[in-house]
Amino acid sequence: MKIKKVLVSQPRPEQAQSPYLRMADKLGLEMVFRPFIQVEGLTAYEFRKQKIDFAKFPSIVFTTRTAVDHFFRIAEEIRYTVPETTRYFCTSEQVALYLQKYTIYRKRKIFFPEDGELKTLIKSMQRFKTERFLIPLSDVHKADIPRDIRKEGIRLTKVILYRTVSSPLQDLDINTFDALVFYSPQGIKSLQENFPNFEQGDKVIAAFGKSTHNAVKRAGYTLQVAVPTAACKSMTEALEHFIAENNTKKK
């Protein structure tokens, strides 16, 4: 079966020179982008049930821009004024710069690792080791960052401020696609929730990351394109190679 129509479980790229769009032009594909998951903020009531007092944490750790948004959203909803003295420790420069949306950017209160390494950020945090740190997270999150920070003796508390839920996709005719691309286990869960009678058949499934690979297999599907590998780190590169090879096979 030739692959002509691909569903990518992410938002449509904003840049015209996206690798996905270049691949679509090169191989003559119809590329459809649709997020399979979406973020939903916890209510102030749900937050209060966690019995977390923001005032007890002079330092906040941010891993994503979404975490930044929901921290300041909840602060506003519970009428908590974030002190000017609060320090922010961000896992990337992108997240650190995003803080300008909510606070004045000062190097003495906003930290990020210039080399992108968590261990470098932890060294900055250790200067304030006697203080308590708060890390806002989603209900579904990777445990490695909090775990690695705590290993260094830093007093870190997790707070859940938002959750990942399945997007409504019933308007999609899933059977019209030849290939489906996933980036998270939650995407596979969304596929099952939105299309409980889905049968893979000849459809190609591509997945990024070990946890997503495992989710595909647990769901009983066949995984044809698994990324990353030693030879291929990029989903678009692996998918382009697979489709080009598949579509030129003699039947």
Coordinates of N, CA and C in Angstrom, one line a residue:
M1 N 0.8 -1.2 0.0 CA 0.0 0.0 0.0 C 0.9 1.3 0.0
K2 N 0.6 2.1 -0.9 CA 1.4 3.4 -1.0 C 0.8 4.3 0.1
I3 N 1.8 5.1 0.7 CA 1.4 6.0 1.7 C 1.2 7.4 1.1
K4 N 0.0 7.9 1.2 CA -0.4 9.2 0.5 C -0.8 10.3 1.5
K5 N -1.4 9.8 2.7 CA -2.0 10.7 3.6 C -1.5 10.4 5.0
V6 N -0.9 11.4 5.7 CA -0.3 11.2 7.0 C -0.9 12.1 8.0
L7 N -1.2 11.5 9.2 CA -1.7 12.3 10.3 C -0.7 12.4 11.4
V8 N -0.3 13.7 11.7 CA 0.7 13.9 12.7 C 0.0 14.5 14.0
S9 N 0.2 13.8 15.1 CA -0.5 14.2 16.3 C 0.1 15.4 17.1
Q10 N 0.3 16.4 16.3 CA 0.9 17.7 16.9 C 0.2 18.9 16.1
P11 N 0.4 20.1 16.7 CA -0.1 21.3 16.0 C 0.6 21.5 14.7
R12 N -0.1 22.1 13.7 CA 0.6 22.4 12.5 C 1.8 23.4 12.7
P13 N 2.9 23.1 12.1 CA 4.1 24.0 12.3 C 3.8 25.4 11.8
E14 N 4.3 26.4 12.5 CA 4.1 27.8 12.1 C 5.0 28.2 11.0
Q15 N 6.2 27.6 11.0 CA 7.2 28.0 10.0 C 7.0 27.3 8.7
A16 N 7.1 28.1 7.6 CA 6.8 27.5 6.2 C 7.8 26.5 5.8
Q17 N 9.0 26.6 6.4 CA 10.1 25.6 6.1 C 10.2 24.5 7.0
S18 N 9.1 24.1 7.6 CA 9.0 22.9 8.5 C 9.5 21.7 7.8
P19 N 10.3 20.8 8.4 CA 10.7 19.5 7.8 C 9.5 18.7 7.3
Y20 N 8.4 18.8 8.1 CA 7.2 18.0 7.7 C 6.6 18.5 6.4
L21 N 6.6 19.8 6.2 CA 6.0 20.4 5.0 C 6.9 20.2 3.8
R22 N 8.2 20.3 4.1 CA 9.2 20.0 3.0 C 9.0 18.6 2.5
M23 N 8.9 17.6 3.5 CA 8.7 16.2 3.1 C 7.4 16.0 2.3
A24 N 6.4 16.7 2.7 CA 5.1 16.6 2.0 C 5.2 17.0 0.6
D25 N 5.9 18.1 0.3 CA 6.1 18.6 -1.0 C 7.0 17.7 -1.8
K26 N 8.1 17.2 -1.2 CA 9.0 16.3 -1.9 C 8.4 15.0 -2.3
L27 N 7.6 14.4 -1.4 CA 7.0 13.1 -1.7 C 5.6 13.1 -2.2
G28 N 5.0 14.3 -2.3 CA 3.6 14.4 -2.8 C 2.6 13.9 -1.8
L29 N 2.8 14.2 -0.5 CA 1.9 13.7 0.5 C 0.9 14.7 1.0
E30 N -0.2 14.2 1.5 CA -1.2 15.1 2.2 C -0.9 15.0 3.7
M31 N -0.4 16.0 4.3 CA 0.0 16.0 5.7 C -1.0 16.7 6.5
V32 N -1.7 16.0 7.5 CA -2.7 16.6 8.3 C -2.1 16.7 9.8
F33 N -2.2 17.9 10.4 CA -1.7 18.0 11.8 C -2.9 18.2 12.7
R34 N -2.9 17.5 13.8 CA -4.0 17.6 14.7 C -3.5 17.1 16.1
P35 N -3.4 18.0 17.1 CA -3.0 17.6 18.4 C -4.0 16.5 19.0
F36 N -3.4 15.4 19.5 CA -4.2 14.4 20.1 C -4.4 14.6 21.6
I37 N -3.6 15.5 22.2 CA -3.8 15.8 23.6 C -3.8 17.3 23.8
Q38 N -4.4 17.8 24.9 CA -4.4 19.2 25.3 C -4.2 19.4 26.8
V39 N -3.8 20.6 27.1 CA -3.6 20.9 28.6 C -4.8 21.5 29.2
E40 N -5.1 21.1 30.4 CA -6.3 21.7 31.1 C -5.8 22.1 32.5
G41 N -6.0 23.3 32.8 CA -5.5 23.8 34.1 C -6.4 23.3 35.3
L42 N -5.7 23.0 36.4 CA -6.5 22.6 37.6 C -7.2 23.9 38.1
T43 N -8.3 23.7 38.8 CA -9.0 24.8 39.4 C -8.3 25.2 40.7
A44 N -8.7 26.4 41.2 CA -8.1 26.8 42.4 C -8.5 25.9 43.6
Y45 N -9.7 25.3 43.5 CA -10.2 24.4 44.5 C -9.3 23.1 44.4
E46 N -9.0 22.6 43.2 CA -8.2 21.4 43.1 C -6.8 21.7 43.6
F47 N -6.3 22.9 43.3 CA -4.9 23.2 43.8 C -4.9 23.2 45.3
R48 N -5.9 23.8 46.0 CA -5.9 24.0 47.4 C -5.9 22.6 48.1
K49 N -6.5 21.6 47.4 CA -6.6 20.3 48.0 C -5.2 19.7 48.2
Q50 N -4.2 20.2 47.5 CA -2.8 19.7 47.6 C -2.1 20.3 48.8
K51 N -2.7 21.3 49.5 CA -2.2 22.0 50.7 C -0.8 22.5 50.5
I52 N -0.6 23.2 49.4 CA 0.7 23.8 49.0 C 0.6 25.3 49.3
D53 N 1.5 25.9 50.1 CA 1.5 27.3 50.3 C 2.7 27.9 49.5
F54 N 2.3 28.7 48.5 CA 3.4 29.3 47.6 C 4.3 30.1 48.4
A55 N 3.9 30.8 49.5 CA 4.7 31.7 50.3 C 5.9 31.0 51.0
K56 N 5.8 29.7 51.1 CA 6.9 29.0 51.8 C 8.0 28.6 50.8
F57 N 7.9 29.0 49.6 CA 8.9 28.6 48.6 C 9.5 29.8 47.9
P58 N 10.7 30.2 48.3 CA 11.3 31.4 47.7 C 11.9 31.1 46.3
S59 N 12.0 29.8 45.9 CA 12.5 29.5 44.6 C 11.6 28.5 43.9
I60 N 11.4 28.8 42.6 CA 10.5 28.0 41.8 C 11.3 27.4 40.6
V61 N 11.1 26.1 40.3 CA 11.8 25.5 39.2 C 10.8 25.3 38.1
F62 N 11.1 25.7 36.9 CA 10.2 25.6 35.7 C 10.9 24.7 34.6
T63 N 10.1 23.8 34.1 CA 10.6 22.9 33.0 C 10.0 23.2 31.7
T64 N 8.9 23.9 31.7 CA 8.2 24.3 30.4 C 7.5 25.6 30.6
R65 N 7.2 26.2 29.4 CA 6.4 27.5 29.4 C 5.0 27.3 29.9
T66 N 4.5 26.1 29.7 CA 3.1 25.8 30.2 C 3.1 25.8 31.7
A67 N 4.2 25.3 32.3 CA 4.3 25.4 33.8 C 4.3 26.8 34.3
V68 N 5.0 27.7 33.6 CA 5.1 29.1 33.9 C 3.7 29.7 33.9
D69 N 3.0 29.5 32.8 CA 1.6 30.0 32.6 C 0.7 29.6 33.8
H70 N 0.7 28.4 34.1 CA -0.2 27.9 35.1 C 0.2 28.3 36.5
F71 N 1.4 28.4 36.8 CA 1.9 28.9 38.1 C 1.3 30.3 38.3
F72 N 1.5 31.2 37.4 CA 1.0 32.6 37.5 C -0.5 32.7 37.4
R73 N -1.1 31.8 36.7 CA -2.6 31.8 36.6 C -3.2 31.4 38.0
I74 N -2.7 30.3 38.6 CA -3.1 29.9 39.9 C -2.9 31.0 40.9
A75 N -1.7 31.6 40.9 CA -1.3 32.7 41.8 C -2.4 33.8 41.8
E76 N -2.8 34.1 40.5 CA -3.8 35.2 40.4 C -5.1 34.7 40.9
E77 N -5.5 33.5 40.6 CA -6.8 33.0 41.0 C -7.0 32.9 42.6
I78 N -5.8 32.6 43.3 CA -5.9 32.5 44.7 C -5.5 33.8 45.4
R79 N -5.3 34.8 44.5 CA -4.9 36.2 45.0 C -3.6 36.2 45.8
Y80 N -2.7 35.4 45.3 CA -1.3 35.4 45.8 C -0.4 36.3 45.0
T81 N 0.2 37.3 45.7 CA 1.1 38.2 45.0 C 2.5 37.6 45.0
V82 N 3.1 37.2 43.9 CA 4.4 36.6 43.8 C 5.4 37.7 44.2
P83 N 6.2 37.5 45.2 CA 7.2 38.5 45.7 C 8.3 38.8 44.6
E84 N 8.7 40.0 44.6 CA 9.8 40.4 43.6 C 11.1 39.6 43.9
T85 N 11.2 39.1 45.1 CA 12.5 38.4 45.5 C 12.5 37.0 45.1
T86 N 11.4 36.5 44.5 CA 11.3 35.1 44.1 C 12.4 34.8 43.1
R87 N 13.1 33.6 43.2 CA 14.1 33.2 42.3 C 13.5 32.1 41.4
Y88 N 13.8 32.1 40.1 CA 13.3 31.1 39.2 C 14.5 30.3 38.6
F89 N 14.4 29.0 38.6 CA 15.4 28.2 38.0 C 14.8 27.4 36.9
C90 N 15.2 27.7 35.6 CA 14.6 27.2 34.4 C 15.5 26.2 33.8
T91 N 14.9 25.1 33.2 CA 15.7 24.0 32.6 C 16.3 24.4 31.2
S92 N 15.8 25.5 30.7 CA 16.3 26.0 29.4 C 16.2 27.5 29.3
E93 N 17.0 28.1 28.4 CA 17.0 29.5 28.1 C 15.6 30.0 27.6
Q94 N 15.0 29.1 26.8 CA 13.7 29.4 26.2 C 12.6 29.7 27.3
V95 N 12.6 28.8 28.3 CA 11.7 29.0 29.4 C 12.0 30.2 30.2
A96 N 13.3 30.4 30.4 CA 13.8 31.6 31.2 C 13.3 32.9 30.6
L97 N 13.5 33.0 29.3 CA 13.1 34.2 28.5 C 11.6 34.4 28.5
Y98 N 10.9 33.3 28.6 CA 9.4 33.4 28.6 C 8.9 34.0 29.9
L99 N 9.7 34.0 30.9 CA 9.3 34.6 32.2 C 9.1 36.1 32.1
Q100 N 9.6 36.7 31.1 CA 9.4 38.1 30.9 C 8.0 38.5 30.7
K101 N 7.2 37.5 30.4 CA 5.7 37.8 30.2 C 5.1 38.1 31.6
Y102 N 5.8 37.7 32.7 CA 5.2 37.9 34.0 C 6.0 38.6 35.0
T103 N 7.3 38.8 34.7 CA 8.2 39.4 35.7 C 9.3 40.1 35.0
I104 N 10.0 41.0 35.7 CA 11.1 41.7 35.1 C 12.3 40.7 35.1
Y105 N 13.0 40.6 33.9 CA 14.1 39.7 33.8 C 15.3 40.2 34.4
R106 N 15.8 39.6 35.5 CA 17.0 39.9 36.1 C 17.9 38.7 36.3
K107 N 19.2 38.8 36.0 CA 20.0 37.6 36.0 C 20.2 37.1 37.5
R108 N 20.0 38.0 38.4 CA 20.2 37.6 39.8 C 19.0 36.8 40.4
K109 N 17.9 36.8 39.6 CA 16.7 36.0 40.1 C 16.2 35.0 39.1
I110 N 16.8 35.0 37.9 CA 16.4 34.0 36.9 C 17.6 33.2 36.4
F111 N 17.6 31.9 36.6 CA 18.8 31.1 36.3 C 18.4 30.0 35.3
F112 N 19.3 29.7 34.4 CA 19.2 28.6 33.4 C 20.6 28.1 33.1
P113 N 20.7 26.9 32.7 CA 22.0 26.3 32.3 C 22.4 26.7 30.9
E114 N 23.4 27.4 30.7 CA 23.8 27.9 29.3 C 24.2 26.7 28.4
D115 N 24.6 25.6 29.1 CA 24.9 24.4 28.3 C 23.7 23.4 28.1
G116 N 22.6 23.8 28.7 CA 21.4 23.0 28.6 C 21.4 21.8 29.5
E117 N 22.3 21.7 30.4 CA 22.4 20.5 31.2 C 21.8 20.7 32.6
L118 N 21.0 19.7 33.0 CA 20.3 19.8 34.3 C 21.4 19.9 35.4
K119 N 22.5 19.2 35.3 CA 23.5 19.2 36.4 C 24.1 20.6 36.6
T120 N 24.1 21.4 35.5 CA 24.6 22.8 35.6 C 23.6 23.6 36.4
L121 N 22.3 23.4 36.1 CA 21.3 24.2 36.8 C 21.3 23.8 38.3
I122 N 21.5 22.5 38.6 CA 21.5 22.1 40.0 C 22.6 22.7 40.7
K123 N 23.8 23.0 40.1 CA 24.9 23.7 40.8 C 24.4 25.1 41.2
S124 N 23.6 25.8 40.3 CA 23.1 27.1 40.7 C 22.2 27.0 41.9
M125 N 21.4 25.9 41.9 CA 20.4 25.7 43.0 C 21.1 25.5 44.3
Q126 N 22.2 24.8 44.2 CA 22.9 24.4 45.5 C 23.4 25.6 46.2
R127 N 23.5 26.8 45.6 CA 23.9 28.0 46.3 C 22.8 28.4 47.3
F128 N 21.6 27.9 47.1 CA 20.5 28.2 48.0 C 19.9 26.9 48.6
K129 N 20.8 26.0 49.0 CA 20.5 24.7 49.4 C 19.6 24.7 50.7
T130 N 19.7 25.7 51.5 CA 18.9 25.7 52.7 C 17.5 26.1 52.5
E131 N 17.2 26.6 51.3 CA 15.8 27.0 51.0 C 15.0 25.9 50.4
R132 N 13.7 26.1 50.3 CA 12.8 25.1 49.7 C 12.4 25.5 48.3
F133 N 12.4 24.5 47.4 CA 12.1 24.8 46.0 C 10.8 24.1 45.7
L134 N 10.0 24.8 44.8 CA 8.8 24.2 44.3 C 8.9 24.0 42.8
I135 N 8.4 22.9 42.3 CA 8.4 22.6 40.9 C 7.0 22.3 40.4
P136 N 6.4 23.2 39.6 CA 5.0 23.0 39.1 C 5.1 22.0 37.9
L137 N 4.1 21.1 37.9 CA 4.2 20.0 36.9 C 2.8 19.7 36.4
S138 N 2.7 18.9 35.3 CA 1.5 18.3 34.9 C 1.2 17.0 35.7
D139 N 0.0 16.5 35.6 CA -0.3 15.2 36.3 C 0.5 14.1 35.6
V140 N 0.8 14.2 34.3 CA 1.7 13.3 33.6 C 3.0 14.0 33.4
H141 N 4.0 13.5 34.0 CA 5.3 14.1 33.9 C 6.5 13.1 34.0
K142 N 7.6 13.5 33.5 CA 8.8 12.6 33.7 C 9.3 12.8 35.1
A143 N 9.7 11.7 35.7 CA 10.1 11.7 37.1 C 11.6 12.0 37.2
D144 N 12.3 12.0 36.1 CA 13.8 12.1 36.2 C 14.3 13.5 36.7
I145 N 13.6 14.6 36.3 CA 14.1 15.9 36.8 C 14.0 16.1 38.3
P146 N 12.8 15.9 38.8 CA 12.6 16.0 40.3 C 13.5 15.0 41.0
R147 N 13.7 13.8 40.5 CA 14.5 12.8 41.1 C 16.0 13.2 41.2
D148 N 16.5 13.7 40.0 CA 17.9 14.1 40.0 C 18.2 15.3 40.9
I149 N 17.2 16.2 41.0 CA 17.4 17.4 41.8 C 17.5 16.9 43.3
R150 N 16.6 16.1 43.7 CA 16.5 15.6 45.1 C 17.7 14.8 45.5
K151 N 18.3 14.1 44.5 CA 19.5 13.3 44.8 C 20.7 14.2 45.3
E152 N 20.6 15.5 44.9 CA 21.7 16.4 45.4 C 21.4 17.0 46.7
G153 N 20.4 16.5 47.4 CA 20.1 17.0 48.7 C 19.2 18.3 48.7
I154 N 18.7 18.7 47.6 CA 17.9 19.9 47.5 C 16.4 19.6 47.9
R155 N 15.8 20.4 48.7 CA 14.5 20.2 49.2 C 13.5 20.7 48.2
L156 N 13.0 19.7 47.4 CA 12.1 20.0 46.3 C 10.7 19.5 46.5
T157 N 9.7 20.3 46.3 CA 8.3 19.9 46.4 C 7.6 20.0 45.1
K158 N 6.9 18.9 44.7 CA 6.1 18.9 43.4 C 4.7 19.5 43.7
V159 N 4.2 20.2 42.7 CA 2.8 20.7 42.8 C 2.2 20.5 41.4
I160 N 1.1 19.9 41.3 CA 0.4 19.6 40.1 C -0.5 20.8 39.8
L161 N -0.3 21.5 38.7 CA -1.1 22.7 38.3 C -1.9 22.5 37.1
Y162 N -1.7 21.5 36.3 CA -2.4 21.3 35.1 C -2.4 19.8 34.7
R163 N -3.3 19.4 33.9 CA -3.4 18.0 33.5 C -3.4 17.8 32.0
T164 N -3.0 16.7 31.5 CA -3.0 16.4 30.1 C -4.2 15.5 29.8
V165 N -5.1 15.9 28.9 CA -6.3 15.2 28.6 C -6.3 15.0 27.1
S166 N -7.2 14.0 26.7 CA -7.3 13.7 25.3 C -8.1 14.8 24.6
S167 N -7.7 15.2 23.4 CA -8.5 16.2 22.6 C -9.7 15.5 21.9
P168 N -10.8 16.2 21.7 CA -11.9 15.6 21.0 C -11.6 15.5 19.5
L169 N -11.6 14.3 19.0 CA -11.2 14.0 17.6 C -12.3 13.3 16.8
Q170 N -13.5 13.3 17.3 CA -14.5 12.5 16.6 C -14.8 13.0 15.2
D171 N -14.4 14.2 14.9 CA -14.7 14.7 13.5 C -13.7 14.2 12.5
L172 N -12.6 13.6 13.0 CA -11.6 13.0 12.1 C -12.1 11.6 11.6
D173 N -11.9 11.3 10.3 CA -12.1 10.0 9.8 C -10.8 9.3 9.8
I174 N -10.5 8.6 10.9 CA -9.2 8.0 11.1 C -8.8 7.0 10.0
N175 N -9.8 6.4 9.4 CA -9.6 5.3 8.4 C -9.1 5.9 7.0
T176 N -9.1 7.2 6.9 CA -8.7 7.8 5.6 C -7.1 8.0 5.6
F177 N -6.5 7.8 6.7 CA -5.0 8.0 6.8 C -4.2 6.7 6.6
D178 N -3.1 6.9 5.9 CA -2.2 5.7 5.7 C -1.2 5.6 6.7
A179 N -0.8 6.7 7.4 CA 0.2 6.6 8.5 C -0.2 7.6 9.6
L180 N 0.1 7.2 10.8 CA -0.1 8.0 12.0 C 1.2 8.2 12.8
V181 N 1.4 9.4 13.2 CA 2.6 9.7 13.9 C 2.4 10.2 15.3
F182 N 3.0 9.6 16.3 CA 2.8 9.9 17.7 C 4.1 10.3 18.4
Y183 N 3.9 11.1 19.5 CA 5.1 11.6 20.2 C 5.0 11.4 21.7
S184 N 3.9 10.8 22.2 CA 3.7 10.5 23.6 C 2.8 9.4 23.8
P185 N 2.9 8.7 25.0 CA 1.9 7.7 25.4 C 0.5 8.2 25.4
Q186 N 0.4 9.5 25.8 CA -1.0 10.1 26.0 C -1.6 10.2 24.6
G187 N -0.8 10.3 23.5 CA -1.4 10.3 22.2 C -2.0 9.0 21.8
I188 N -1.4 7.9 22.2 CA -1.9 6.6 22.0 C -3.2 6.4 22.8
K189 N -3.2 6.9 24.0 CA -4.4 6.8 24.9 C -5.5 7.6 24.2
S190 N -5.2 8.7 23.7 CA -6.3 9.5 23.0 C -6.8 8.8 21.8
L191 N -5.9 8.2 21.0 CA -6.4 7.4 19.9 C -7.4 6.3 20.3
Q192 N -7.1 5.6 21.4 CA -8.0 4.6 21.9 C -9.3 5.2 22.4
E193 N -9.2 6.3 23.1 CA -10.5 6.9 23.7 C -11.4 7.5 22.6
N194 N -10.8 8.1 21.6 CA -11.5 8.7 20.5 C -12.1 7.7 19.5
F195 N -11.3 6.7 19.3 CA -11.6 5.7 18.3 C -11.6 4.3 18.9
P196 N -12.5 3.9 19.7 CA -12.4 2.6 20.4 C -12.5 1.4 19.5
N197 N -13.0 1.6 18.3 CA -13.1 0.5 17.4 C -12.0 0.5 16.3
F198 N -10.9 1.3 16.5 CA -9.9 1.5 15.6 C -9.1 0.2 15.4
E199 N -8.9 -0.2 14.1 CA -8.1 -1.3 13.8 C -7.0 -0.8 12.8
Q200 N -5.8 -1.2 13.1 CA -4.6 -0.7 12.4 C -4.6 -1.2 11.0
G201 N -4.8 -2.4 10.7 CA -4.8 -2.9 9.4 C -3.4 -2.7 8.7
D202 N -3.5 -2.0 7.5 CA -2.2 -1.7 6.8 C -1.6 -0.4 7.2
K203 N -2.3 0.3 8.1 CA -1.8 1.7 8.5 C -0.4 1.6 9.1
V204 N 0.4 2.5 8.8 CA 1.8 2.6 9.4 C 1.7 3.5 10.7
I205 N 2.3 3.0 11.7 CA 2.4 3.8 13.0 C 3.9 4.1 13.2
A206 N 4.1 5.4 13.4 CA 5.5 5.9 13.8 C 5.4 6.5 15.2
A207 N 6.4 6.3 16.0 CA 6.4 6.8 17.3 C 7.8 7.3 17.8
F208 N 7.8 8.4 18.6 CA 9.0 9.0 19.0 C 9.2 8.7 20.5
G209 N 10.3 8.1 20.9 CA 10.6 7.9 22.4 C 10.2 6.5 22.9
K210 N 11.0 6.0 23.8 CA 10.8 4.6 24.3 C 9.4 4.5 24.9
S211 N 9.0 5.5 25.7 CA 7.7 5.3 26.4 C 6.6 5.3 25.4
T212 N 6.7 6.0 24.3 CA 5.7 6.0 23.2 C 5.7 4.6 22.5
H213 N 6.9 4.1 22.2 CA 7.1 2.8 21.6 C 6.3 1.8 22.4
N214 N 6.6 1.8 23.7 CA 6.0 0.8 24.6 C 4.4 0.9 24.7
A215 N 3.9 2.2 24.6 CA 2.5 2.4 24.6 C 1.9 1.8 23.3
V216 N 2.5 2.0 22.2 CA 2.0 1.4 20.9 C 1.9 -0.1 21.1
K217 N 3.0 -0.7 21.6 CA 3.0 -2.2 21.7 C 1.9 -2.7 22.7
R218 N 1.8 -2.0 23.9 CA 0.8 -2.4 24.9 C -0.6 -2.3 24.3
A219 N -0.8 -1.3 23.4 CA -2.2 -1.2 22.8 C -2.4 -2.3 21.8
G220 N -1.4 -3.1 21.5 CA -1.6 -4.2 20.5 C -1.4 -3.8 19.1
Y221 N -0.8 -2.6 18.8 CA -0.5 -2.2 17.5 C 0.9 -2.6 17.0
T222 N 1.1 -2.5 15.7 CA 2.5 -2.8 15.2 C 3.2 -1.5 15.0
L223 N 4.4 -1.4 15.4 CA 5.2 -0.2 15.3 C 6.2 -0.4 14.1
Q224 N 6.0 0.4 13.1 CA 6.8 0.3 11.9 C 8.0 1.3 11.9
V225 N 7.8 2.5 12.5 CA 8.8 3.5 12.5 C 9.1 3.9 13.9
A226 N 10.2 3.5 14.5 CA 10.6 3.8 15.9 C 11.7 4.8 15.9
V227 N 11.6 5.9 16.5 CA 12.6 7.0 16.6 C 12.7 7.4 18.0
P228 N 13.9 7.8 18.5 CA 15.2 7.8 17.7 C 15.9 6.5 17.7
T229 N 16.8 6.4 16.8 CA 17.7 5.2 16.7 C 19.2 5.8 16.6
A230 N 20.1 4.9 16.7 CA 21.5 5.3 16.5 C 21.8 6.0 15.2
A231 N 21.0 5.5 14.2 CA 21.2 6.0 12.8 C 20.4 7.2 12.5
C232 N 19.3 7.4 13.2 CA 18.3 8.4 12.9 C 17.7 9.0 14.1
K233 N 18.0 10.3 14.4 CA 17.5 10.9 15.6 C 16.1 11.7 15.3
S234 N 15.9 12.0 14.1 CA 14.7 12.8 13.7 C 13.6 12.0 13.2
M235 N 12.4 12.3 13.6 CA 11.2 11.7 13.2 C 11.0 11.9 11.7
T236 N 11.1 13.2 11.2 CA 10.9 13.5 9.8 C 11.9 12.8 8.9
E237 N 13.1 12.7 9.4 CA 14.1 12.0 8.6 C 13.8 10.5 8.4
A238 N 13.4 9.9 9.6 CA 13.1 8.4 9.5 C 11.8 8.2 8.7
L239 N 10.8 9.0 8.9 CA 9.5 8.9 8.2 C 9.7 9.1 6.7
E240 N 10.5 10.1 6.3 CA 10.7 10.3 4.9 C 11.4 9.1 4.2
H241 N 12.4 8.6 4.9 CA 13.1 7.4 4.4 C 12.2 6.2 4.3
F242 N 11.3 6.0 5.3 CA 10.4 4.8 5.3 C 9.4 5.0 4.1
I243 N 8.8 6.2 4.0 CA 7.7 6.4 3.0 C 8.3 6.3 1.6
A244 N 9.5 6.9 1.4 CA 10.1 6.9 0.1 C 10.4 5.5 -0.3
E245 N 10.9 4.7 0.6 CA 11.2 3.3 0.3 C 10.0 2.5 0.1
N246 N 9.0 2.7 0.9 CA 7.7 2.0 0.8 C 7.0 2.3 -0.5
N247 N 7.0 3.6 -0.9 CA 6.2 4.0 -2.1 C 6.9 3.6 -3.4
T248 N 8.2 3.2 -3.4 CA 8.9 2.8 -4.6 C 9.0 1.3 -4.7
K249 N 8.5 0.6 -3.7 CA 8.5 -0.9 -3.8 C 7.6 -1.4 -5.0
K250 N 8.1 -2.4 -5.6 CA 7.2 -3.0 -6.7 C 6.3 -4.0 -6.0
K251 N 5.0 -3.8 -6.3 CA 4.0 -4.7 -5.8 C 3.8 -5.9 -6.6

